[in-house]
Amino acid sequence: MEIGAEMDRLGDEIAELSAHLEAATARLLELIREFDVSGGWNTGFRSCAHWLAWRVGMDLGAARERVRVARAL
């Protein structure tokens, strides 16, 4: 396979995977918003962000940002 064709294939794969990641992120934010609104985290945690950080091993600052974005959408 020539280099140009290989780079086109890699570029296409990058674009396709990026689209999948964006779709998965949008769905994740929808789920976080639903979980937050319904109080699913209120089982001894201080906030949805604290629950998210604990449950998925995310940094608390990043978890707060995810919840903030989820609420804003």
CSV table of C-alpha atoms in Angstrom, one decimal, residues 3-59:
chain,number,residue,atom,x,y,z
A,3,ILE,CA,2.1,5.9,1.8
A,4,GLY,CA,-0.6,8.4,0.7
A,5,ALA,CA,-3.3,5.7,0.7
A,6,GLU,CA,-2.2,4.5,4.1
A,7,MET,CA,-2.4,8.0,5.5
A,8,ASP,CA,-5.9,8.4,4.0
A,9,ARG,CA,-6.9,5.2,5.7
A,10,LEU,CA,-5.5,6.3,9.1
A,11,GLY,CA,-7.1,9.7,8.7
A,12,ASP,CA,-10.5,8.1,8.0
A,13,GLU,CA,-10.1,5.8,11.0
A,14,ILE,CA,-9.2,8.8,13.2
A,15,ALA,CA,-12.3,10.7,12.0
A,16,GLU,CA,-14.6,7.7,12.5
A,17,LEU,CA,-13.3,7.0,16.0
A,18,SER,CA,-13.6,10.7,17.0
A,19,ALA,CA,-17.2,10.6,15.9
A,20,HIS,CA,-17.9,7.5,18.1
A,21,LEU,CA,-16.2,9.2,21.1
A,22,GLU,CA,-18.2,12.4,20.7
A,23,ALA,CA,-21.5,10.3,20.5
A,24,ALA,CA,-20.4,8.3,23.6
A,25,THR,CA,-19.5,11.5,25.5
A,26,ALA,CA,-22.9,13.0,24.6
A,27,ARG,CA,-24.7,9.9,25.9
A,28,LEU,CA,-22.5,9.9,29.0
A,29,LEU,CA,-23.5,13.5,29.8
A,30,GLU,CA,-27.2,12.6,29.3
A,31,LEU,CA,-26.9,9.8,31.8
A,32,ILE,CA,-24.9,11.9,34.3
A,33,ARG,CA,-27.6,14.6,34.2
A,34,GLU,CA,-30.4,12.0,34.7
A,35,PHE,CA,-28.5,10.4,37.6
A,36,ASP,CA,-27.9,13.8,39.2
A,37,VAL,CA,-31.4,15.1,38.8
A,38,SER,CA,-32.9,11.9,40.2
A,39,GLY,CA,-30.5,12.0,43.2
A,40,GLY,CA,-29.0,8.6,42.4
A,41,TRP,CA,-25.8,9.7,44.1
A,42,ASN,CA,-27.5,10.6,47.4
A,43,THR,CA,-26.5,7.4,49.2
A,44,GLY,CA,-23.9,8.9,51.4
A,45,PHE,CA,-22.0,11.0,48.9
A,46,ARG,CA,-21.8,14.8,49.1
A,47,SER,CA,-22.6,15.4,45.5
A,48,CYS,CA,-23.0,13.7,42.1
A,49,ALA,CA,-19.4,14.8,41.3
A,50,HIS,CA,-18.1,13.0,44.5
A,51,TRP,CA,-20.1,9.9,43.5
A,52,LEU,CA,-18.7,10.0,39.9
A,53,ALA,CA,-15.2,10.5,41.1
A,54,TRP,CA,-15.5,7.4,43.4
A,55,ARG,CA,-17.4,5.2,40.9
A,56,VAL,CA,-15.3,5.7,37.9
A,57,GLY,CA,-12.0,6.8,39.5
A,58,MET,CA,-12.1,10.2,38.0
A,59,ASP,CA,-10.4,13.3,39.5
